[in-house]
Every structure is written in structure tokens, then in C-alpha cells.
PDB file of C-alpha atoms in Angstrom:
ATOM      1  CA  MET A   1       0.000   0.000   0.000  1.00  0.00           C
ATOM      2  CA  PHE A   2       2.871   2.319   0.765  1.00  0.00           C
ATOM      3  CA  ALA A   3       5.647   2.759  -1.742  1.00  0.00           C
ATOM      4  CA  ARG A   4       9.351   3.398  -1.185  1.00  0.00           C
ATOM      5  CA  SER A   5      11.073   5.679  -3.625  1.00  0.00           C
ATOM      6  CA  PRO A   6      14.388   4.367  -4.927  1.00  0.00           C
ATOM      7  CA  VAL A   7      15.428   7.915  -5.795  1.00  0.00           C
ATOM      8  CA  LEU A   8      14.326   9.864  -2.737  1.00  0.00           C
ATOM      9  CA  ASN A   9      14.798   7.011  -0.298  1.00  0.00           C
ATOM     10  CA  GLN A  10      11.666   8.113   1.566  1.00  0.00           C
ATOM     11  CA  SER A  11       8.690   6.208   2.807  1.00  0.00           C
ATOM     12  CA  GLY A  12       5.171   7.338   3.458  1.00  0.00           C
ATOM     13  CA  PRO A  13       1.849   7.700   1.707  1.00  0.00           C
ATOM     14  CA  THR A  14       1.968   8.494  -1.997  1.00  0.00           C
ATOM     15  CA  GLU A  15       1.537  12.183  -2.780  1.00  0.00           C
ATOM     16  CA  PHE A  16       1.343  14.141  -5.994  1.00  0.00           C
ATOM     17  CA  VAL A  17       2.441  17.658  -6.871  1.00  0.00           C
ATOM     18  CA  PHE A  18       1.408  19.692  -9.899  1.00  0.00           C
ATOM     19  CA  ARG A  19       4.037  21.071 -12.232  1.00  0.00           C
ATOM     20  CA  VAL A  20       4.209  24.856 -11.954  1.00  0.00           C
ATOM     21  CA  PHE A  21       3.360  27.030 -14.942  1.00  0.00           C
ATOM     22  CA  THR A  22       6.365  29.257 -14.339  1.00  0.00           C
ATOM     23  CA  THR A  23       8.961  29.947 -11.638  1.00  0.00           C
ATOM     24  CA  ILE A  24       9.215  33.674 -12.426  1.00  0.00           C
ATOM     25  CA  PRO A  25       7.419  35.560  -9.604  1.00  0.00           C
ATOM     26  CA  GLU A  26       6.123  38.330 -11.903  1.00  0.00           C
ATOM     27  CA  PHE A  27       4.547  35.814 -14.291  1.00  0.00           C
ATOM     28  CA  GLN A  28       3.112  33.899 -11.341  1.00  0.00           C
ATOM     29  CA  VAL A  29       1.291  37.049 -10.203  1.00  0.00           C
ATOM     30  CA  LEU A  30      -0.036  37.726 -13.718  1.00  0.00           C
ATOM     31  CA  LEU A  31      -1.250  34.140 -14.173  1.00  0.00           C
ATOM     32  CA  PHE A  32      -2.849  34.136 -10.738  1.00  0.00           C
ATOM     33  CA  LEU A  33      -4.745  37.364 -11.451  1.00  0.00           C
ATOM     34  CA  LEU A  34      -5.758  36.216 -14.952  1.00  0.00           C
ATOM     35  CA  PHE A  35      -7.131  32.841 -13.820  1.00  0.00           C
ATOM     36  CA  LEU A  36      -8.783  34.420 -10.774  1.00  0.00           C
ATOM     37  CA  LEU A  37     -10.516  36.989 -13.002  1.00  0.00           C
ATOM     38  CA  LEU A  38     -11.727  34.273 -15.396  1.00  0.00           C
ATOM     39  CA  TYR A  39     -12.974  32.178 -12.471  1.00  0.00           C
ATOM     40  CA  LEU A  40     -14.905  35.117 -10.983  1.00  0.00           C
ATOM     41  CA  LEU A  41     -16.435  35.886 -14.393  1.00  0.00           C
ATOM     42  CA  ILE A  42     -17.517  32.236 -14.707  1.00  0.00           C
ATOM     43  CA  LEU A  43     -19.107  32.309 -11.252  1.00  0.00           C
ATOM     44  CA  CYS A  44     -20.862  35.637 -11.834  1.00  0.00           C
ATOM     45  CA  GLY A  45     -22.075  34.814 -15.350  1.00  0.00           C
ATOM     46  CA  ASN A  46     -23.458  31.375 -14.560  1.00  0.00           C
ATOM     47  CA  THR A  47     -24.932  32.529 -11.247  1.00  0.00           C
ATOM     48  CA  ALA A  48     -26.721  35.325 -13.124  1.00  0.00           C
ATOM     49  CA  ILE A  49     -28.291  32.774 -15.489  1.00  0.00           C
ATOM     50  CA  ILE A  50     -29.420  30.606 -12.556  1.00  0.00           C
ATOM     51  CA  TRP A  51     -30.880  33.631 -10.795  1.00  0.00           C
ATOM     52  CA  VAL A  52     -32.717  34.911 -13.888  1.00  0.00           C
ATOM     53  CA  VAL A  53     -34.212  31.504 -14.705  1.00  0.00           C
ATOM     54  CA  CYS A  54     -35.354  31.022 -11.093  1.00  0.00           C
ATOM     55  CA  THR A  55     -36.892  34.477 -10.687  1.00  0.00           C
ATOM     56  CA  HIS A  56     -38.642  34.962 -14.039  1.00  0.00           C
ATOM     57  CA  SER A  57     -41.690  32.847 -14.777  1.00  0.00           C
ATOM     58  CA  SER A  58     -41.386  33.552 -18.516  1.00  0.00           C
ATOM     59  CA  LEU A  59     -38.165  31.518 -18.561  1.00  0.00           C
ATOM     60  CA  ARG A  60     -39.623  28.421 -16.911  1.00  0.00           C
ATOM     61  CA  THR A  61     -39.506  26.314 -20.045  1.00  0.00           C
ATOM     62  CA  PRO A  62     -37.537  23.115 -20.792  1.00  0.00           C
ATOM     63  CA  MET A  63     -34.851  25.045 -22.689  1.00  0.00           C
ATOM     64  CA  TYR A  64     -34.101  27.303 -19.734  1.00  0.00           C
ATOM     65  CA  PHE A  65     -34.441  24.444 -17.260  1.00  0.00           C
ATOM     66  CA  PHE A  66     -31.575  22.717 -19.062  1.00  0.00           C
ATOM     67  CA  LEU A  67     -29.635  25.985 -19.263  1.00  0.00           C
ATOM     68  CA  TYR A  68     -30.098  26.405 -15.482  1.00  0.00           C
ATOM     69  CA  ASN A  69     -28.660  22.938 -14.886  1.00  0.00           C
ATOM     70  CA  LEU A  70     -25.822  23.539 -17.350  1.00  0.00           C
ATOM     71  CA  SER A  71     -24.828  26.720 -15.514  1.00  0.00           C
ATOM     72  CA  PHE A  72     -24.935  24.908 -12.175  1.00  0.00           C
ATOM     73  CA  LEU A  73     -22.696  22.143 -13.553  1.00  0.00           C
ATOM     74  CA  GLU A  74     -20.261  24.719 -14.954  1.00  0.00           C
ATOM     75  CA  ILE A  75     -19.926  26.379 -11.533  1.00  0.00           C
ATOM     76  CA  CYS A  76     -19.273  23.053  -9.789  1.00  0.00           C
ATOM     77  CA  TYR A  77     -16.999  21.865 -12.617  1.00  0.00           C
ATOM     78  CA  THR A  78     -14.647  24.841 -12.429  1.00  0.00           C
ATOM     79  CA  SER A  79     -14.779  25.001  -8.617  1.00  0.00           C
ATOM     80  CA  VAL A  80     -13.395  21.463  -8.419  1.00  0.00           C
ATOM     81  CA  VAL A  81     -10.292  22.577 -10.338  1.00  0.00           C
ATOM     82  CA  VAL A  82      -9.610  26.310 -10.128  1.00  0.00           C
ATOM     83  CA  PRO A  83      -9.218  27.015  -6.356  1.00  0.00           C
ATOM     84  CA  LEU A  84      -6.588  24.267  -6.021  1.00  0.00           C
ATOM     85  CA  MET A  85      -4.951  25.442  -9.236  1.00  0.00           C
ATOM     86  CA  LEU A  86      -4.723  29.021  -7.931  1.00  0.00           C
ATOM     87  CA  SER A  87      -3.167  27.862  -4.668  1.00  0.00           C
ATOM     88  CA  ASN A  88      -0.436  26.077  -6.636  1.00  0.00           C
ATOM     89  CA  ILE A  89       0.458  28.969  -8.929  1.00  0.00           C
ATOM     90  CA  TRP A  90       2.048  30.982  -6.171  1.00  0.00           C
ATOM     91  CA  GLY A  91       4.960  29.748  -4.074  1.00  0.00           C
ATOM     92  CA  ALA A  92       6.278  26.245  -3.583  1.00  0.00           C
ATOM     93  CA  GLN A  93       4.589  23.109  -4.913  1.00  0.00           C
ATOM     94  CA  LYS A  94       1.834  21.991  -2.561  1.00  0.00           C
ATOM     95  CA  PRO A  95       1.342  18.206  -2.355  1.00  0.00           C
ATOM     96  CA  ILE A  96      -2.044  16.567  -2.799  1.00  0.00           C
ATOM     97  CA  PRO A  97      -2.543  13.131  -1.192  1.00  0.00           C
ATOM     98  CA  LEU A  98      -3.526  10.094  -3.214  1.00  0.00           C
ATOM     99  CA  ALA A  99      -7.101  10.191  -1.878  1.00  0.00           C
ATOM    100  CA  GLY A 100      -7.407  13.905  -2.651  1.00  0.00           C
ATOM    101  CA  CYS A 101      -6.190  13.351  -6.200  1.00  0.00           C
ATOM    102  CA  GLY A 102      -8.691  10.517  -6.652  1.00  0.00           C
ATOM    103  CA  ALA A 103     -11.535  12.666  -5.287  1.00  0.00           C
ATOM    104  CA  GLN A 104     -10.698  15.522  -7.651  1.00  0.00           C
ATOM    105  CA  MET A 105     -10.496  13.162 -10.639  1.00  0.00           C
ATOM    106  CA  PHE A 106     -13.837  11.547  -9.757  1.00  0.00           C
ATOM    107  CA  LEU A 107     -15.651  14.886  -9.363  1.00  0.00           C
ATOM    108  CA  PHE A 108     -14.026  16.363 -12.469  1.00  0.00           C
ATOM    109  CA  LEU A 109     -14.984  13.366 -14.621  1.00  0.00           C
ATOM    110  CA  THR A 110     -18.519  13.205 -13.193  1.00  0.00           C
ATOM    111  CA  LEU A 111     -19.283  16.881 -13.733  1.00  0.00           C
ATOM    112  CA  GLY A 112     -17.563  16.964 -17.132  1.00  0.00           C
ATOM    113  CA  GLY A 113     -19.432  13.860 -18.294  1.00  0.00           C
ATOM    114  CA  ALA A 114     -22.763  15.220 -17.057  1.00  0.00           C
ATOM    115  CA  ASP A 115     -21.972  18.457 -18.923  1.00  0.00           C
ATOM    116  CA  CYS A 116     -21.478  16.532 -22.187  1.00  0.00           C
ATOM    117  CA  PHE A 117     -24.657  14.488 -21.735  1.00  0.00           C
ATOM    118  CA  LEU A 118     -26.632  17.637 -20.933  1.00  0.00           C
ATOM    119  CA  LEU A 119     -25.468  19.324 -24.139  1.00  0.00           C
ATOM    120  CA  ALA A 120     -26.830  16.314 -26.052  1.00  0.00           C
ATOM    121  CA  ILE A 121     -30.140  16.601 -24.190  1.00  0.00           C
ATOM    122  CA  MET A 122     -30.315  20.295 -25.087  1.00  0.00           C
ATOM    123  CA  SER A 123     -29.869  19.426 -28.764  1.00  0.00           C
ATOM    124  CA  TYR A 124     -32.809  17.012 -28.498  1.00  0.00           C
ATOM    125  CA  ASP A 125     -34.852  19.795 -26.912  1.00  0.00           C
ATOM    126  CA  ARG A 126     -34.053  22.082 -29.869  1.00  0.00           C
ATOM    127  CA  TYR A 127     -34.928  19.257 -32.286  1.00  0.00           C
ATOM    128  CA  VAL A 128     -38.365  18.804 -30.733  1.00  0.00           C
ATOM    129  CA  ALA A 129     -38.961  22.574 -30.561  1.00  0.00           C
ATOM    130  CA  ILE A 130     -38.138  23.156 -34.255  1.00  0.00           C
ATOM    131  CA  CYS A 131     -39.199  19.894 -35.900  1.00  0.00           C
ATOM    132  CA  HIS A 132     -42.320  19.205 -33.785  1.00  0.00           C
ATOM    133  CA  PRO A 133     -43.418  22.623 -32.454  1.00  0.00           C
ATOM    134  CA  LEU A 134     -47.092  21.675 -32.079  1.00  0.00           C
ATOM    135  CA  HIS A 135     -46.251  18.685 -29.883  1.00  0.00           C
ATOM    136  CA  TYR A 136     -43.418  20.367 -27.946  1.00  0.00           C
ATOM    137  CA  THR A 137     -45.275  20.856 -24.675  1.00  0.00           C
ATOM    138  CA  LEU A 138     -46.688  17.326 -24.855  1.00  0.00           C
ATOM    139  CA  ILE A 139     -43.256  15.734 -25.425  1.00  0.00           C
ATOM    140  CA  MET A 140     -41.009  17.899 -23.258  1.00  0.00           C
ATOM    141  CA  THR A 141     -42.926  17.590 -20.015  1.00  0.00           C
ATOM    142  CA  GLN A 142     -41.430  18.680 -16.717  1.00  0.00           C
ATOM    143  CA  ARG A 143     -41.203  15.069 -15.588  1.00  0.00           C
ATOM    144  CA  LEU A 144     -39.287  14.023 -18.708  1.00  0.00           C
ATOM    145  CA  CYS A 145     -36.877  16.967 -18.361  1.00  0.00           C
ATOM    146  CA  VAL A 146     -36.079  16.066 -14.748  1.00  0.00           C
ATOM    147  CA  GLN A 147     -35.670  12.385 -15.659  1.00  0.00           C
ATOM    148  CA  MET A 148     -33.227  13.216 -18.459  1.00  0.00           C
ATOM    149  CA  VAL A 149     -31.080  15.424 -16.201  1.00  0.00           C
ATOM    150  CA  VAL A 150     -31.046  12.772 -13.460  1.00  0.00           C
ATOM    151  CA  CYS A 151     -30.083  10.087 -15.989  1.00  0.00           C
ATOM    152  CA  ALA A 152     -27.282  12.299 -17.374  1.00  0.00           C
ATOM    153  CA  VAL A 153     -25.798  12.850 -13.916  1.00  0.00           C
ATOM    154  CA  GLY A 154     -26.327   9.216 -12.891  1.00  0.00           C
ATOM    155  CA  LEU A 155     -24.621   7.805 -15.994  1.00  0.00           C
ATOM    156  CA  ALA A 156     -21.699  10.226 -15.639  1.00  0.00           C
ATOM    157  CA  LEU A 157     -21.404   9.252 -11.963  1.00  0.00           C
ATOM    158  CA  LEU A 158     -21.329   5.536 -12.776  1.00  0.00           C
ATOM    159  CA  LEU A 159     -18.727   5.817 -15.552  1.00  0.00           C
ATOM    160  CA  SER A 160     -16.423   8.161 -13.629  1.00  0.00           C
ATOM    161  CA  LEU A 161     -16.598   6.034 -10.481  1.00  0.00           C
ATOM    162  CA  GLN A 162     -15.549   2.902 -12.361  1.00  0.00           C
ATOM    163  CA  LEU A 163     -12.761   4.668 -14.267  1.00  0.00           C
ATOM    164  CA  THR A 164     -11.360   6.426 -11.187  1.00  0.00           C
ATOM    165  CA  ALA A 165     -11.460   3.253  -9.088  1.00  0.00           C
ATOM    166  CA  LEU A 166      -9.661   1.332 -11.853  1.00  0.00           C
ATOM    167  CA  ILE A 167      -6.910   3.937 -12.194  1.00  0.00           C
ATOM    168  CA  PHE A 168      -6.206   4.200  -8.476  1.00  0.00           C
ATOM    169  CA  THR A 169      -5.693   0.471  -8.139  1.00  0.00           C
ATOM    170  CA  LEU A 170      -2.432   1.052 -10.040  1.00  0.00           C
ATOM    171  CA  PRO A 171       0.845   1.306  -8.121  1.00  0.00           C
ATOM    172  CA  PHE A 172       2.615   4.682  -8.164  1.00  0.00           C
ATOM    173  CA  CYS A 173       6.303   4.260  -7.440  1.00  0.00           C
ATOM    174  CA  GLY A 174       7.943   6.827  -5.199  1.00  0.00           C
ATOM    175  CA  HIS A 175       6.722   8.934  -2.317  1.00  0.00           C
ATOM    176  CA  ARG A 176       6.050  12.111  -4.328  1.00  0.00           C
ATOM    177  CA  ARG A 177       5.260  12.177  -8.031  1.00  0.00           C
ATOM    178  CA  GLU A 178       4.950  15.283 -10.210  1.00  0.00           C
ATOM    179  CA  ILE A 179       1.862  15.576 -12.427  1.00  0.00           C
ATOM    180  CA  ASN A 180       2.553  17.593 -15.565  1.00  0.00           C
ATOM    181  CA  HIS A 181      -0.845  19.259 -15.328  1.00  0.00           C
ATOM    182  CA  PHE A 182      -2.853  21.604 -13.107  1.00  0.00           C
ATOM    183  CA  LEU A 183      -5.368  18.916 -12.048  1.00  0.00           C
ATOM    184  CA  CYS A 184      -5.571  15.177 -11.454  1.00  0.00           C
ATOM    185  CA  ASP A 185      -6.749  14.295 -14.941  1.00  0.00           C
ATOM    186  CA  VAL A 186      -6.671  10.741 -16.268  1.00  0.00           C
ATOM    187  CA  PRO A 187      -3.927  10.881 -18.965  1.00  0.00           C
ATOM    188  CA  PRO A 188      -1.200  12.591 -16.856  1.00  0.00           C
ATOM    189  CA  VAL A 189      -1.910  10.392 -13.818  1.00  0.00           C
ATOM    190  CA  LEU A 190      -1.732   7.234 -15.941  1.00  0.00           C
ATOM    191  CA  ARG A 191       1.722   8.284 -17.136  1.00  0.00           C
ATOM    192  CA  LEU A 192       2.978   8.152 -13.534  1.00  0.00           C
ATOM    193  CA  ALA A 193       1.930   4.550 -12.885  1.00  0.00           C
ATOM    194  CA  CYS A 194       4.747   2.031 -12.633  1.00  0.00           C
ATOM    195  CA  ALA A 195       2.745  -0.815 -14.194  1.00  0.00           C
ATOM    196  CA  ASP A 196       1.264  -1.855 -17.517  1.00  0.00           C
ATOM    197  CA  THR A 197      -1.580   0.574 -18.283  1.00  0.00           C
ATOM    198  CA  ARG A 198      -2.800  -0.812 -21.617  1.00  0.00           C
ATOM    199  CA  VAL A 199      -6.044  -2.118 -20.110  1.00  0.00           C
ATOM    200  CA  HIS A 200      -6.601   1.212 -18.376  1.00  0.00           C
ATOM    201  CA  GLN A 201      -5.983   3.075 -21.641  1.00  0.00           C
ATOM    202  CA  ALA A 202      -8.537   0.847 -23.373  1.00  0.00           C
ATOM    203  CA  VAL A 203     -11.116   1.536 -20.653  1.00  0.00           C
ATOM    204  CA  LEU A 204     -10.402   5.270 -20.966  1.00  0.00           C
ATOM    205  CA  TYR A 205     -11.107   5.110 -24.713  1.00  0.00           C
ATOM    206  CA  VAL A 206     -14.354   3.208 -24.126  1.00  0.00           C
ATOM    207  CA  VAL A 207     -15.501   5.770 -21.553  1.00  0.00           C
ATOM    208  CA  GLY A 208     -14.415   8.572 -23.891  1.00  0.00           C
ATOM    209  CA  ILE A 209     -16.500   7.113 -26.701  1.00  0.00           C
ATOM    210  CA  LEU A 210     -19.549   6.787 -24.426  1.00  0.00           C
ATOM    211  CA  VAL A 211     -19.188  10.309 -23.008  1.00  0.00           C
ATOM    212  CA  LEU A 212     -17.952  12.182 -26.089  1.00  0.00           C
ATOM    213  CA  THR A 213     -18.517  10.300 -29.348  1.00  0.00           C
ATOM    214  CA  VAL A 214     -22.021   8.909 -28.757  1.00  0.00           C
ATOM    215  CA  PRO A 215     -23.548  12.202 -27.507  1.00  0.00           C
ATOM    216  CA  PHE A 216     -21.782  14.122 -30.285  1.00  0.00           C
ATOM    217  CA  LEU A 217     -23.225  11.792 -32.930  1.00  0.00           C
ATOM    218  CA  LEU A 218     -26.689  12.250 -31.412  1.00  0.00           C
ATOM    219  CA  ILE A 219     -26.183  16.019 -31.563  1.00  0.00           C
ATOM    220  CA  CYS A 220     -25.132  15.770 -35.214  1.00  0.00           C
ATOM    221  CA  VAL A 221     -28.223  13.706 -36.069  1.00  0.00           C
ATOM    222  CA  SER A 222     -30.430  16.234 -34.256  1.00  0.00           C
ATOM    223  CA  TYR A 223     -28.911  19.113 -36.186  1.00  0.00           C
ATOM    224  CA  VAL A 224     -29.348  17.349 -39.511  1.00  0.00           C
ATOM    225  CA  PHE A 225     -33.100  17.204 -38.846  1.00  0.00           C
ATOM    226  CA  ILE A 226     -33.032  20.759 -37.465  1.00  0.00           C
ATOM    227  CA  ALA A 227     -31.244  22.107 -40.561  1.00  0.00           C
ATOM    228  CA  SER A 228     -33.717  20.304 -42.800  1.00  0.00           C
ATOM    229  CA  ALA A 229     -36.648  21.814 -40.902  1.00  0.00           C
ATOM    230  CA  ILE A 230     -35.124  25.310 -40.964  1.00  0.00           C
ATOM    231  CA  LEU A 231     -34.616  25.181 -44.722  1.00  0.00           C
ATOM    232  CA  ARG A 232     -38.329  24.432 -45.134  1.00  0.00           C
ATOM    233  CA  ILE A 233     -39.280  27.626 -43.282  1.00  0.00           C
ATOM    234  CA  ARG A 234     -40.475  30.101 -45.913  1.00  0.00           C
ATOM    235  CA  SER A 235     -40.246  33.180 -43.729  1.00  0.00           C
ATOM    236  CA  ALA A 236     -36.728  34.681 -43.658  1.00  0.00           C
ATOM    237  CA  LYS A 237     -37.387  36.077 -40.176  1.00  0.00           C
ATOM    238  CA  GLY A 238     -38.534  32.690 -38.886  1.00  0.00           C
ATOM    239  CA  CYS A 239     -35.553  30.974 -40.470  1.00  0.00           C
ATOM    240  CA  HIS A 240     -33.151  33.469 -38.866  1.00  0.00           C
ATOM    241  CA  ARG A 241     -34.799  33.072 -35.453  1.00  0.00           C
ATOM    242  CA  ALA A 242     -34.630  29.270 -35.602  1.00  0.00           C
ATOM    243  CA  PHE A 243     -30.991  29.359 -36.649  1.00  0.00           C
ATOM    244  CA  SER A 244     -30.150  31.853 -33.880  1.00  0.00           C
ATOM    245  CA  THR A 245     -31.612  29.632 -31.152  1.00  0.00           C
ATOM    246  CA  CYS A 246     -29.427  26.717 -32.288  1.00  0.00           C
ATOM    247  CA  SER A 247     -26.179  28.453 -33.222  1.00  0.00           C
ATOM    248  CA  SER A 248     -25.438  29.374 -29.598  1.00  0.00           C
ATOM    249  CA  HIS A 249     -25.766  25.779 -28.470  1.00  0.00           C
ATOM    250  CA  LEU A 250     -23.735  24.528 -31.433  1.00  0.00           C
ATOM    251  CA  THR A 251     -20.865  26.911 -30.620  1.00  0.00           C
ATOM    252  CA  VAL A 252     -20.586  25.560 -27.071  1.00  0.00           C
ATOM    253  CA  VAL A 253     -20.856  21.978 -28.353  1.00  0.00           C
ATOM    254  CA  LEU A 254     -17.998  22.305 -30.855  1.00  0.00           C
ATOM    255  CA  LEU A 255     -15.652  23.831 -28.286  1.00  0.00           C
ATOM    256  CA  GLN A 256     -16.495  21.383 -25.511  1.00  0.00           C
ATOM    257  CA  TYR A 257     -16.438  18.163 -27.521  1.00  0.00           C
ATOM    258  CA  GLY A 258     -13.599  19.208 -29.819  1.00  0.00           C
ATOM    259  CA  PHE A 259     -11.003  19.941 -27.151  1.00  0.00           C
ATOM    260  CA  CYS A 260     -12.112  17.078 -24.879  1.00  0.00           C
ATOM    261  CA  ALA A 261     -11.745  14.652 -27.793  1.00  0.00           C
ATOM    262  CA  LEU A 262      -8.195  15.921 -28.443  1.00  0.00           C
ATOM    263  CA  VAL A 263      -7.265  15.020 -24.847  1.00  0.00           C
ATOM    264  CA  TYR A 264      -9.166  11.776 -24.223  1.00  0.00           C
ATOM    265  CA  LEU A 265      -9.533  10.130 -27.631  1.00  0.00           C
ATOM    266  CA  ARG A 266      -6.142  10.895 -29.137  1.00  0.00           C
ATOM    267  CA  PRO A 267      -3.569   8.057 -29.024  1.00  0.00           C
ATOM    268  CA  GLN A 268      -1.149   8.579 -26.144  1.00  0.00           C
ATOM    269  CA  SER A 269       1.803   7.927 -28.446  1.00  0.00           C
ATOM    270  CA  SER A 270       0.925  10.998 -30.506  1.00  0.00           C
ATOM    271  CA  SER A 271      -0.152  13.230 -27.621  1.00  0.00           C
ATOM    272  CA  SER A 272       1.941  15.824 -25.849  1.00  0.00           C
ATOM    273  CA  VAL A 273       1.560  16.415 -22.112  1.00  0.00           C
ATOM    274  CA  ASP A 274       2.015  20.154 -22.589  1.00  0.00           C
ATOM    275  CA  GLU A 275      -0.643  20.184 -25.325  1.00  0.00           C
ATOM    276  CA  ASP A 276      -3.066  18.297 -23.080  1.00  0.00           C
ATOM    277  CA  ARG A 277      -2.597  20.945 -20.399  1.00  0.00           C
ATOM    278  CA  GLN A 278      -3.253  23.739 -22.918  1.00  0.00           C
ATOM    279  CA  PHE A 279      -6.362  22.011 -24.249  1.00  0.00           C
ATOM    280  CA  ALA A 280      -7.595  21.497 -20.685  1.00  0.00           C
ATOM    281  CA  LEU A 281      -7.398  25.251 -20.101  1.00  0.00           C
ATOM    282  CA  VAL A 282      -9.995  25.689 -22.872  1.00  0.00           C
ATOM    283  CA  TYR A 283     -12.654  23.419 -21.379  1.00  0.00           C
ATOM    284  CA  THR A 284     -11.832  24.509 -17.825  1.00  0.00           C
ATOM    285  CA  PHE A 285     -12.065  28.257 -18.429  1.00  0.00           C
ATOM    286  CA  ILE A 286     -13.182  29.215 -21.941  1.00  0.00           C
ATOM    287  CA  THR A 287     -16.251  26.976 -22.373  1.00  0.00           C
ATOM    288  CA  PRO A 288     -17.761  27.723 -18.921  1.00  0.00           C
ATOM    289  CA  LEU A 289     -17.148  31.432 -19.580  1.00  0.00           C
ATOM    290  CA  LEU A 290     -18.654  31.361 -23.072  1.00  0.00           C
ATOM    291  CA  ASN A 291     -21.767  29.557 -21.862  1.00  0.00           C
ATOM    292  CA  PRO A 292     -23.306  32.575 -20.055  1.00  0.00           C
ATOM    293  CA  LEU A 293     -21.940  35.066 -22.604  1.00  0.00           C
ATOM    294  CA  ILE A 294     -23.367  33.232 -25.622  1.00  0.00           C
ATOM    295  CA  TYR A 295     -26.739  32.502 -24.061  1.00  0.00           C
ATOM    296  CA  THR A 296     -27.193  36.070 -22.770  1.00  0.00           C
ATOM    297  CA  LEU A 297     -25.775  38.067 -25.675  1.00  0.00           C
ATOM    298  CA  ARG A 298     -27.589  35.992 -28.333  1.00  0.00           C
ATOM    299  CA  ASN A 299     -30.845  35.306 -26.500  1.00  0.00           C
ATOM    300  CA  LYS A 300     -33.512  37.999 -26.440  1.00  0.00           C
ATOM    301  CA  ASP A 301     -35.515  36.358 -23.639  1.00  0.00           C
ATOM    302  CA  VAL A 302     -32.556  36.197 -21.248  1.00  0.00           C
ATOM    303  CA  LYS A 303     -31.390  39.716 -22.164  1.00  0.00           C
ATOM    304  CA  GLY A 304     -34.888  41.048 -21.625  1.00  0.00           C
ATOM    305  CA  ALA A 305     -35.199  39.318 -18.246  1.00  0.00           C
ATOM    306  CA  LEU A 306     -31.812  40.657 -17.143  1.00  0.00           C
ATOM    307  CA  LYS A 307     -32.669  44.221 -18.214  1.00  0.00           C
ATOM    308  CA  LYS A 308     -36.015  43.983 -16.453  1.00  0.00           C
ATOM    309  CA  ALA A 309     -34.373  42.694 -13.268  1.00  0.00           C
ATOM    310  CA  ILE A 310     -31.718  45.415 -13.311  1.00  0.00           C
ATOM    311  CA  SER A 311     -34.214  48.191 -14.021  1.00  0.00           C
ATOM    312  CA  SER A 312     -36.615  46.990 -11.310  1.00  0.00           C
ATOM    313  CA  LYS A 313     -33.736  46.800  -8.817  1.00  0.00           C
ATOM    314  CA  GLY A 314     -32.655  50.330  -9.732  1.00  0.00           C
ATOM    315  CA  THR A 315     -36.235  51.592  -9.305  1.00  0.00           C
ATOM    316  CA  ALA A 316     -36.532  49.888  -5.905  1.00  0.00           C
ATOM    317  CA  GLU A 317     -33.254  51.457  -4.717  1.00  0.00           C
ATOM    318  CA  ALA A 318     -34.368  54.883  -5.961  1.00  0.00           C
ATOM    319  CA  LEU A 319     -37.571  54.607  -3.937  1.00  0.00           C
TER     320      LEU A 319
END
């Protein structure tokens, strides 16, 4: 259970440390402030969406119910990674115990997987809304929406639990191992195992296909039907409105699935650890930040609700 390092000649529980971005103090300060600013923007933007959806009855539709859950997942997803990342940017490397690394990996995979499944559910919602508008309220009932979200989280929980448990049955030689990443992600942790990891790599690919490839194919099929339905709309205004409601979701989908696939579905022999870390920055910071920006800047209902909330708050303060 405990490993002895032949290099350090130390004994004790296995610990990990994250490789620092830079050792130059000035750059450390800049990176810390940059990532902190992005994190605060993610929290504020997604919290604003949650608040608007909860407080405005006009937004209590399946589309905004899914958007509410997506924003909640984005907040949890980044909060699992960013606070620990910020604490490691400044100063000496801070060790994370084996159990802590496993807990972070499990939560990160669960929330990330649920995020991917939810994006697929949102594409189905758009398919029903555009291709079967007269039956939309009959199909997308509140009960079905809740069931789909619960199933998305449950499936992500099951897959991430099995993958994390499998990885942390591996032996990690040495007392302290350095992870060339800013979080306990699967590929960099697997590289530190002192055992044959071919079975674990195969399981990772299977999970990656279930979490990334299958939902992405379902999204593609949905958008084929959506595009076909949009092209049949004779009104230019109606066509533009239908396209606008889908383009926001499609933008988030391409970023999320594209960069995740580059990390988890690319052969390890052709992958670079530094590239994986750069790609991870995109789906840790950029996608959660774009989610509230895209859905507020390109959605008239959300913009209207936000303006109404701000104006009513200003009126109340004036009184």
C-alpha cells in the first residue's frame, strides 16, 4: 500500500504535486490574477443565469431548465479545479494526497461527463422545438426533463466512479510524483503509474467514446433534422430566429467536444503532455465562460429578463 522511492529514499503515503506554470514571480502574479478573473467571471455569469431563470416565470420552459442545470454544472466543474490550481500557482509546490487526487479526478470526470450528456439533451430539446413545435409541450414535459437530467448525472457518476477506481488500483512508485498538469486528470496520472496501463488506456477510450462520441453523434443527427426543418421555413425572419436559437448551443458543443476529444480520444503515443494541459485550459475556463456570454448576448428572452431585473432593482433602490 505504501511505496518506497528508490530515488528519494523516503517512505510514506503516496503524494502528488502539480508542475508549476512558471517559476518567475512576476509571471506567477499575472497568471494568478488572470485565472482568478476568469474564475470570478464564470461564477458571476453562470450565477446570473441561474438567478434569472429562477426568478422569471417567462423563462420556466424546458430550454431554460436545461440551461439552469448547465450553468450549475459549470460552476461546480470549475470550482473542483480552479481554487486548487490558484493555490499552486504561487509559491512552492503543494502536495495533494492520493485520496485527494482521486476525489478531484472523480468529481471532475462526473461533472464533465454530465456536462457533455446535458449538451446532447439540449440538442434534443431544440430538435423537438423546431421539428415538432405543435407537440413540444406534450413531449417535453417537466417530468421528462427532470428524468433526463437525473439520468445524465447518474450515468456520468457511474462511468467516472468505475474509471477512477480502476486507475487508483495502479501502483505509483515513489513517495512524491509530479503531475505535468494543473489537475488530477486521467492521462497525466496514468503516465505516472509504474505498471502496464494498456487495459486502463482501453477503458479510458471506451468511456471517452460513451461520453464524447455517442452524444456528439446524437447532436449531429439532431442538427441534420433541425437544418432540414429550418430550410423548409419560408419566412426569412422565422428561419433566422430558428438558426439563432441553435447556433449558440452549437458553438458551445464544438468547443467542448472538440477539445475534450483531443485530450481523451487521441492516441497517447501521438499526444503531448504540454498540449493536453493547454487544451484542458480551454474546457476549464473558456467553455464555462462562453456559456453565459453566448446565451445572454444571443438570447432575447434572457437579455430582456436581465434588463427587467436590473431596471426593477434600480427603481426599488431609488424609492
